[in-house]
PDB file of C-alpha atoms in Angstrom:
ATOM      1  CA  MET A   1      -5.295  16.320   6.537  1.00 95.00           C
ATOM      2  CA  ILE A   2      -3.718  12.909   6.376  1.00 97.00           C
ATOM      3  CA  ILE A   3      -5.612   9.642   6.603  1.00 97.00           C
ATOM      4  CA  GLU A   4      -3.313   6.945   8.016  1.00 98.00           C
ATOM      5  CA  LEU A   5      -3.690   3.245   7.241  1.00 98.00           C
ATOM      6  CA  ARG A   6      -1.231   1.137   9.247  1.00 98.00           C
ATOM      7  CA  GLY A   7      -0.342  -2.528   9.293  1.00 98.00           C
ATOM      8  CA  LEU A   8      -2.488  -3.685   6.370  1.00 98.00           C
ATOM      9  CA  ARG A   9      -1.420  -7.291   5.688  1.00 98.00           C
ATOM     10  CA  PHE A  10      -1.795  -9.619   2.732  1.00 98.00           C
ATOM     11  CA  ASP A  11      -0.162 -12.765   1.436  1.00 98.00           C
ATOM     12  CA  ALA A  12       1.027 -12.024  -2.095  1.00 98.00           C
ATOM     13  CA  ILE A  13       3.476 -12.931  -4.814  1.00 97.00           C
ATOM     14  CA  CYS A  14       6.335 -10.430  -4.998  1.00 97.00           C
ATOM     15  CA  GLY A  15       9.969 -11.217  -5.679  1.00 95.00           C
ATOM     16  CA  VAL A  16      12.631 -12.455  -8.037  1.00 95.00           C
ATOM     17  CA  LEU A  17      13.572 -15.812  -6.490  1.00 93.00           C
ATOM     18  CA  ASP A  18      11.792 -18.977  -7.676  1.00 93.00           C
ATOM     19  CA  VAL A  19      10.172 -19.523  -4.287  1.00 92.00           C
ATOM     20  CA  GLU A  20       8.905 -15.910  -4.292  1.00 93.00           C
ATOM     21  CA  ARG A  21       7.336 -16.421  -7.729  1.00 96.00           C
ATOM     22  CA  THR A  22       5.360 -19.484  -6.631  1.00 95.00           C
ATOM     23  CA  THR A  23       4.630 -19.086  -2.911  1.00 94.00           C
ATOM     24  CA  PRO A  24       2.719 -16.105  -1.523  1.00 96.00           C
ATOM     25  CA  GLN A  25       4.572 -14.345   1.279  1.00 96.00           C
ATOM     26  CA  PRO A  26       3.356 -11.968   3.978  1.00 97.00           C
ATOM     27  CA  LEU A  27       3.476  -8.291   3.068  1.00 98.00           C
ATOM     28  CA  GLU A  28       2.589  -5.336   5.263  1.00 98.00           C
ATOM     29  CA  LEU A  29       1.617  -1.895   4.014  1.00 98.00           C
ATOM     30  CA  ASP A  30       1.431   1.510   5.631  1.00 98.00           C
ATOM     31  CA  VAL A  31      -0.334   4.231   3.658  1.00 98.00           C
ATOM     32  CA  ASP A  32      -0.863   7.965   4.111  1.00 98.00           C
ATOM     33  CA  LEU A  33      -3.514   9.713   2.018  1.00 98.00           C
ATOM     34  CA  GLN A  34      -3.162  13.488   1.934  1.00 98.00           C
ATOM     35  CA  ALA A  35      -6.311  15.427   1.051  1.00 97.00           C
ATOM     36  CA  ASP A  36      -8.211  18.585   1.893  1.00 95.00           C
ATOM     37  CA  LEU A  37     -10.789  17.129   4.257  1.00 95.00           C
ATOM     38  CA  ASP A  38     -11.826  20.274   6.086  1.00 96.00           C
ATOM     39  CA  ALA A  39     -15.409  19.760   4.904  1.00 96.00           C
ATOM     40  CA  ALA A  40     -15.538  16.374   6.659  1.00 96.00           C
ATOM     41  CA  GLY A  41     -14.200  17.950   9.826  1.00 95.00           C
ATOM     42  CA  GLU A  42     -17.154  20.318   9.782  1.00 96.00           C
ATOM     43  CA  SER A  43     -19.930  18.077   8.445  1.00 97.00           C
ATOM     44  CA  ASP A  44     -19.086  14.716  10.074  1.00 96.00           C
ATOM     45  CA  ASP A  45     -20.357  13.153   6.818  1.00 96.00           C
ATOM     46  CA  LEU A  46     -18.636  10.188   5.116  1.00 93.00           C
ATOM     47  CA  ALA A  47     -19.383  11.738   1.716  1.00 94.00           C
ATOM     48  CA  ASP A  48     -16.999  14.586   2.580  1.00 96.00           C
ATOM     49  CA  THR A  49     -13.964  12.375   3.196  1.00 96.00           C
ATOM     50  CA  VAL A  50     -11.979   9.629   1.529  1.00 96.00           C
ATOM     51  CA  ASP A  51     -13.491   6.268   2.446  1.00 95.00           C
ATOM     52  CA  TYR A  52     -10.615   4.277   3.926  1.00 96.00           C
ATOM     53  CA  GLY A  53     -12.566   1.046   3.477  1.00 96.00           C
ATOM     54  CA  GLY A  54     -12.589   1.681  -0.258  1.00 96.00           C
ATOM     55  CA  ALA A  55      -8.888   2.532  -0.104  1.00 98.00           C
ATOM     56  CA  CYS A  56      -8.134  -0.775   1.656  1.00 98.00           C
ATOM     57  CA  ALA A  57     -10.108  -2.660  -0.989  1.00 98.00           C
ATOM     58  CA  ALA A  58      -8.185  -0.907  -3.789  1.00 98.00           C
ATOM     59  CA  ILE A  59      -4.885  -1.760  -2.099  1.00 98.00           C
ATOM     60  CA  GLU A  60      -5.943  -5.393  -1.694  1.00 98.00           C
ATOM     61  CA  GLN A  61      -6.866  -5.632  -5.383  1.00 98.00           C
ATOM     62  CA  VAL A  62      -3.415  -4.432  -6.455  1.00 98.00           C
ATOM     63  CA  VAL A  63      -1.388  -6.417  -3.931  1.00 98.00           C
ATOM     64  CA  THR A  64      -3.150  -9.739  -4.459  1.00 97.00           C
ATOM     65  CA  THR A  65      -3.253  -9.641  -8.270  1.00 98.00           C
ATOM     66  CA  LEU A  66      -0.179  -7.744  -9.550  1.00 97.00           C
ATOM     67  CA  ARG A  67       2.598 -10.326  -8.875  1.00 97.00           C
ATOM     68  CA  PRO A  68       5.583  -8.006  -9.530  1.00 98.00           C
ATOM     69  CA  GLN A  69       9.228  -8.887  -9.084  1.00 97.00           C
ATOM     70  CA  LEU A  70      10.068  -5.733  -7.122  1.00 97.00           C
ATOM     71  CA  LEU A  71       8.578  -4.065  -4.082  1.00 97.00           C
ATOM     72  CA  GLU A  72       9.202  -0.780  -5.895  1.00 98.00           C
ATOM     73  CA  ARG A  73       6.691  -1.800  -8.559  1.00 98.00           C
ATOM     74  CA  MET A  74       4.182  -2.950  -5.945  1.00 98.00           C
ATOM     75  CA  ALA A  75       4.386   0.336  -4.020  1.00 98.00           C
ATOM     76  CA  SER A  76       4.115   2.401  -7.211  1.00 98.00           C
ATOM     77  CA  ALA A  77       1.060   0.484  -8.414  1.00 98.00           C
ATOM     78  CA  VAL A  78      -0.660   0.907  -5.040  1.00 98.00           C
ATOM     79  CA  ALA A  79       0.080   4.646  -5.099  1.00 98.00           C
ATOM     80  CA  ASP A  80      -1.343   4.972  -8.618  1.00 98.00           C
ATOM     81  CA  ALA A  81      -4.500   3.081  -7.637  1.00 98.00           C
ATOM     82  CA  LEU A  82      -5.057   5.297  -4.614  1.00 98.00           C
ATOM     83  CA  LEU A  83      -4.613   8.503  -6.604  1.00 97.00           C
ATOM     84  CA  ALA A  84      -7.153   7.186  -9.124  1.00 97.00           C
ATOM     85  CA  LEU A  85      -9.597   6.194  -6.372  1.00 96.00           C
ATOM     86  CA  ASP A  86     -10.622   9.675  -5.268  1.00 95.00           C
ATOM     87  CA  GLY A  87      -9.852  13.023  -6.886  1.00 94.00           C
ATOM     88  CA  ARG A  88      -9.574  14.678  -3.465  1.00 95.00           C
ATOM     89  CA  VAL A  89      -6.387  12.737  -2.719  1.00 97.00           C
ATOM     90  CA  ASP A  90      -3.513  15.132  -3.449  1.00 97.00           C
ATOM     91  CA  ALA A  91      -0.633  12.846  -2.473  1.00 98.00           C
ATOM     92  CA  VAL A  92       0.034   9.381  -1.128  1.00 98.00           C
ATOM     93  CA  THR A  93       2.871   7.723   0.726  1.00 98.00           C
ATOM     94  CA  VAL A  94       2.992   3.934   0.425  1.00 98.00           C
ATOM     95  CA  THR A  95       5.355   1.663   2.341  1.00 98.00           C
ATOM     96  CA  VAL A  96       5.464  -2.039   1.462  1.00 98.00           C
ATOM     97  CA  ARG A  97       7.432  -4.467   3.624  1.00 98.00           C
ATOM     98  CA  LYS A  98       8.240  -8.151   3.269  1.00 97.00           C
ATOM     99  CA  LEU A  99       7.723  -9.643   6.724  1.00 97.00           C
ATOM    100  CA  ASP A 100       9.899 -12.683   6.025  1.00 91.00           C
ATOM    101  CA  PRO A 101      12.585 -11.554   3.558  1.00 94.00           C
ATOM    102  CA  PRO A 102      14.448 -14.417   1.876  1.00 91.00           C
ATOM    103  CA  VAL A 103      18.001 -13.675   3.016  1.00 92.00           C
ATOM    104  CA  PRO A 104      20.312 -15.803   5.170  1.00 93.00           C
ATOM    105  CA  GLN A 105      20.882 -12.958   7.649  1.00 96.00           C
ATOM    106  CA  VAL A 106      18.549 -12.106  10.511  1.00 95.00           C
ATOM    107  CA  LEU A 107      16.385  -9.404   8.952  1.00 96.00           C
ATOM    108  CA  ALA A 108      13.005  -8.495  10.432  1.00 95.00           C
ATOM    109  CA  THR A 109      11.660  -6.762   7.313  1.00 96.00           C
ATOM    110  CA  SER A 110      12.729  -5.340   3.984  1.00 97.00           C
ATOM    111  CA  GLY A 111      10.721  -2.658   2.274  1.00 98.00           C
ATOM    112  CA  VAL A 112      10.349   0.424   0.150  1.00 98.00           C
ATOM    113  CA  THR A 113       8.456   3.689   0.438  1.00 98.00           C
ATOM    114  CA  VAL A 114       7.112   5.684  -2.494  1.00 98.00           C
ATOM    115  CA  LEU A 115       5.748   9.233  -2.310  1.00 98.00           C
ATOM    116  CA  ARG A 116       3.489  10.234  -5.158  1.00 97.00           C
ATOM    117  CA  GLY A 117       1.471  13.376  -5.779  1.00 96.00           C
ATOM    118  CA  ARG A 118      -0.720  14.762  -8.515  1.00 90.00           C
TER     119      ARG A 118
END
C-alpha cells in the first residue's frame, strides 16, 4: 500500500542566494510511503499502520531545522528521516517544491523528487 501526504507546507531556509540563507521561503512537500499495510486493512487498528501524523511531524522537524543549500539535500534528508521513523516503510518518494523560486522568469514552482528504498 501507499500512504499519500500531499501539499504539506512550511516556511524554511533552503537555497544558495543570500536572501534564501536569511529569509524563510514557502516550501511544499508531497510524500508517498510504501509499506505492507495489509494488517491495517484487516484490523482497522492504528497500531497496524504507519501513523501519518508522526510522519508529518518528522518531516516538519527536518524541513524547519536543516537549512540546506539545495532542495536535493532537503528531499534526501526527509526521505532518510521517514525510513528511520517506522521499519514497515519499505520505500519513500519525496517531492520538495519552492513555491516562490528566486528567478526573474515567471516560474510557478521549482522542485526535486527523490525515491529511496531500504
